[in-house]
């Protein structure tokens, strides 16, 4: 379905040429990430959220329009919000209050977090509800596990006071399990954030499948998880920037180039 068909009831003027080239490029990348989340089946109707900071002293960032499915999100429909939670420019859309709480917390505290992505997939929620969290059962898990923080559940994240606790629990990690809730990743670019989240989600899915198959799982030899963690700390960023994200963007354009309008 093309963007014009999906959004025919809402007029969204194109922002291309009306914002800086740098902002437009970020908008296109973030819209591509929304479409890819939908493609991989990670969306939860309209209730999860991905964000990207716009460079500048104002610390504005982009969030999804709350009433659009992820396969409908376009670069121009993304809502630019300030640190007070209000749209910076007129928009026909509202944003998710819980999305603002979580994303503003991390964008305010982490200068290296250009992008923040949060999901509620069944596998991610299942692992977040497991007392042992993410186990070193697969290579994918071992690549990201050392970079994973945990935050205890406090209810739907609409209390701005929770932001301080999210930031404290996150520390300098680049991924987080929201206990009994879901997964989150951040990164210095949309692409790196998405690829880190992909690894985390795949690790969760594999863990649930492995544990469902029986009690006798094979644990890696001593020292192997630490080696993989070191490899992941460098390899994920390089793979995202040079290989995976350019390929994923080409995929998004093949699926529907309308996201980049």
PDB file of C-alpha atoms in Angstrom, residues 80-184:
ATOM      1  CA  UNK A  80       9.186  16.854  16.057  1.00  0.00           C
ATOM      2  CA  UNK A  81       8.801  17.378  19.807  1.00  0.00           C
ATOM      3  CA  UNK A  82      10.646  19.418  22.381  1.00  0.00           C
ATOM      4  CA  UNK A  83      11.777  18.364  25.828  1.00  0.00           C
ATOM      5  CA  UNK A  84       8.435  19.577  27.183  1.00  0.00           C
ATOM      6  CA  UNK A  85       6.645  16.923  25.131  1.00  0.00           C
ATOM      7  CA  UNK A  86       4.857  19.371  22.841  1.00  0.00           C
ATOM      8  CA  UNK A  87       5.172  19.458  19.046  1.00  0.00           C
ATOM      9  CA  UNK A  88       7.687  22.049  17.914  1.00  0.00           C
ATOM     10  CA  UNK A  89       5.713  22.762  14.741  1.00  0.00           C
ATOM     11  CA  UNK A  90       2.013  22.424  13.884  1.00  0.00           C
ATOM     12  CA  UNK A  91       1.024  18.812  13.291  1.00  0.00           C
ATOM     13  CA  UNK A  92      -2.293  17.001  12.770  1.00  0.00           C
ATOM     14  CA  UNK A  93      -0.989  14.221  14.998  1.00  0.00           C
ATOM     15  CA  UNK A  94      -0.411  13.544  18.674  1.00  0.00           C
ATOM     16  CA  UNK A  95       2.379  11.443  20.145  1.00  0.00           C
ATOM     17  CA  UNK A  96       2.447   8.602  22.665  1.00  0.00           C
ATOM     18  CA  UNK A  97       2.883   9.975  26.238  1.00  0.00           C
ATOM     19  CA  UNK A  98       4.769   6.873  27.359  1.00  0.00           C
ATOM     20  CA  UNK A  99       6.962   7.209  24.295  1.00  0.00           C
ATOM     21  CA  UNK A 100       7.831  10.748  25.305  1.00  0.00           C
ATOM     22  CA  UNK A 101       8.717   9.696  28.861  1.00  0.00           C
ATOM     23  CA  UNK A 102      11.077   6.927  27.786  1.00  0.00           C
ATOM     24  CA  UNK A 103      12.676   8.641  24.815  1.00  0.00           C
ATOM     25  CA  UNK A 104      13.073  12.087  26.346  1.00  0.00           C
ATOM     26  CA  UNK A 105      14.793  10.511  29.354  1.00  0.00           C
ATOM     27  CA  UNK A 106      17.479   8.919  27.210  1.00  0.00           C
ATOM     28  CA  UNK A 107      17.878  11.753  24.700  1.00  0.00           C
ATOM     29  CA  UNK A 108      18.333  14.218  27.575  1.00  0.00           C
ATOM     30  CA  UNK A 109      20.892  12.099  29.398  1.00  0.00           C
ATOM     31  CA  UNK A 110      22.898  10.469  26.620  1.00  0.00           C
ATOM     32  CA  UNK A 111      24.513  12.748  24.053  1.00  0.00           C
ATOM     33  CA  UNK A 112      25.504   9.642  22.066  1.00  0.00           C
ATOM     34  CA  UNK A 113      21.887   8.502  21.702  1.00  0.00           C
ATOM     35  CA  UNK A 114      20.764   9.926  18.384  1.00  0.00           C
ATOM     36  CA  UNK A 115      18.243   7.101  18.044  1.00  0.00           C
ATOM     37  CA  UNK A 116      16.221   5.174  20.643  1.00  0.00           C
ATOM     38  CA  UNK A 117      13.935   2.245  19.792  1.00  0.00           C
ATOM     39  CA  UNK A 118      11.537   0.407  22.101  1.00  0.00           C
ATOM     40  CA  UNK A 119       9.484  -2.719  21.322  1.00  0.00           C
ATOM     41  CA  UNK A 120       6.894  -5.015  22.918  1.00  0.00           C
ATOM     42  CA  UNK A 121       7.452  -8.212  20.931  1.00  0.00           C
ATOM     43  CA  UNK A 122       6.233 -11.495  22.489  1.00  0.00           C
ATOM     44  CA  UNK A 123       9.782 -12.861  22.645  1.00  0.00           C
ATOM     45  CA  UNK A 124      11.184  -9.650  24.115  1.00  0.00           C
ATOM     46  CA  UNK A 125       8.438  -9.492  26.709  1.00  0.00           C
ATOM     47  CA  UNK A 126       8.911 -13.154  27.584  1.00  0.00           C
ATOM     48  CA  UNK A 127      12.632 -12.753  28.223  1.00  0.00           C
ATOM     49  CA  UNK A 128      12.017  -9.520  30.128  1.00  0.00           C
ATOM     50  CA  UNK A 129       9.700 -11.494  32.431  1.00  0.00           C
ATOM     51  CA  UNK A 130      12.264 -14.257  33.016  1.00  0.00           C
ATOM     52  CA  UNK A 131      14.186 -13.870  36.269  1.00  0.00           C
ATOM     53  CA  UNK A 132      17.513 -14.694  34.584  1.00  0.00           C
ATOM     54  CA  UNK A 133      16.990 -12.226  31.733  1.00  0.00           C
ATOM     55  CA  UNK A 134      18.977 -12.831  28.553  1.00  0.00           C
ATOM     56  CA  UNK A 135      21.019 -16.024  28.784  1.00  0.00           C
ATOM     57  CA  UNK A 136      24.267 -16.731  26.855  1.00  0.00           C
ATOM     58  CA  UNK A 137      22.684 -19.539  24.848  1.00  0.00           C
ATOM     59  CA  UNK A 138      23.412 -18.276  21.337  1.00  0.00           C
ATOM     60  CA  UNK A 139      26.100 -16.305  19.567  1.00  0.00           C
ATOM     61  CA  UNK A 140      23.575 -13.518  18.988  1.00  0.00           C
ATOM     62  CA  UNK A 141      22.872 -13.237  22.711  1.00  0.00           C
ATOM     63  CA  UNK A 142      26.551 -13.281  23.601  1.00  0.00           C
ATOM     64  CA  UNK A 143      27.272 -10.431  21.185  1.00  0.00           C
ATOM     65  CA  UNK A 144      24.843  -8.071  22.969  1.00  0.00           C
ATOM     66  CA  UNK A 145      24.460  -9.438  26.506  1.00  0.00           C
ATOM     67  CA  UNK A 146      27.303  -7.490  28.130  1.00  0.00           C
ATOM     68  CA  UNK A 147      25.831  -4.249  26.795  1.00  0.00           C
ATOM     69  CA  UNK A 148      22.388  -4.899  28.291  1.00  0.00           C
ATOM     70  CA  UNK A 149      20.870  -3.059  31.288  1.00  0.00           C
ATOM     71  CA  UNK A 150      17.641  -3.791  33.200  1.00  0.00           C
ATOM     72  CA  UNK A 151      14.886  -1.528  34.505  1.00  0.00           C
ATOM     73  CA  UNK A 152      12.128  -2.771  36.831  1.00  0.00           C
ATOM     74  CA  UNK A 153       8.500  -2.341  35.841  1.00  0.00           C
ATOM     75  CA  UNK A 154       6.687   0.675  37.322  1.00  0.00           C
ATOM     76  CA  UNK A 155       3.467   0.645  35.281  1.00  0.00           C
ATOM     77  CA  UNK A 156       2.764   2.364  31.974  1.00  0.00           C
ATOM     78  CA  UNK A 157       5.560   4.924  31.623  1.00  0.00           C
ATOM     79  CA  UNK A 158       3.594   8.158  31.933  1.00  0.00           C
ATOM     80  CA  UNK A 159       5.189   9.396  35.179  1.00  0.00           C
ATOM     81  CA  UNK A 160       8.005  11.795  34.259  1.00  0.00           C
ATOM     82  CA  UNK A 161       9.709  11.004  37.561  1.00  0.00           C
ATOM     83  CA  UNK A 162      10.518   7.556  36.172  1.00  0.00           C
ATOM     84  CA  UNK A 163      12.940   9.153  33.718  1.00  0.00           C
ATOM     85  CA  UNK A 164      15.627   9.521  36.390  1.00  0.00           C
ATOM     86  CA  UNK A 165      15.408   5.835  37.266  1.00  0.00           C
ATOM     87  CA  UNK A 166      15.492   4.756  33.615  1.00  0.00           C
ATOM     88  CA  UNK A 167      18.647   6.798  33.066  1.00  0.00           C
ATOM     89  CA  UNK A 168      20.278   5.516  36.269  1.00  0.00           C
ATOM     90  CA  UNK A 169      19.556   1.895  35.342  1.00  0.00           C
ATOM     91  CA  UNK A 170      20.739   2.372  31.760  1.00  0.00           C
ATOM     92  CA  UNK A 171      24.106   3.843  32.722  1.00  0.00           C
ATOM     93  CA  UNK A 172      26.474   3.605  29.765  1.00  0.00           C
ATOM     94  CA  UNK A 173      24.830   0.540  28.223  1.00  0.00           C
ATOM     95  CA  UNK A 174      23.337   0.622  24.728  1.00  0.00           C
ATOM     96  CA  UNK A 175      20.439  -1.781  25.249  1.00  0.00           C
ATOM     97  CA  UNK A 176      17.891  -2.334  27.991  1.00  0.00           C
ATOM     98  CA  UNK A 177      15.327  -4.847  29.134  1.00  0.00           C
ATOM     99  CA  UNK A 178      12.285  -3.162  30.621  1.00  0.00           C
ATOM    100  CA  UNK A 179      11.259  -5.917  33.034  1.00  0.00           C
ATOM    101  CA  UNK A 180       7.824  -7.416  32.296  1.00  0.00           C
ATOM    102  CA  UNK A 181       7.546  -4.933  29.431  1.00  0.00           C
ATOM    103  CA  UNK A 182       9.909  -5.174  26.460  1.00  0.00           C
ATOM    104  CA  UNK A 183      13.219  -4.253  24.871  1.00  0.00           C
ATOM    105  CA  UNK A 184      15.064  -1.051  24.019  1.00  0.00           C
TER     106      UNK A 184
END
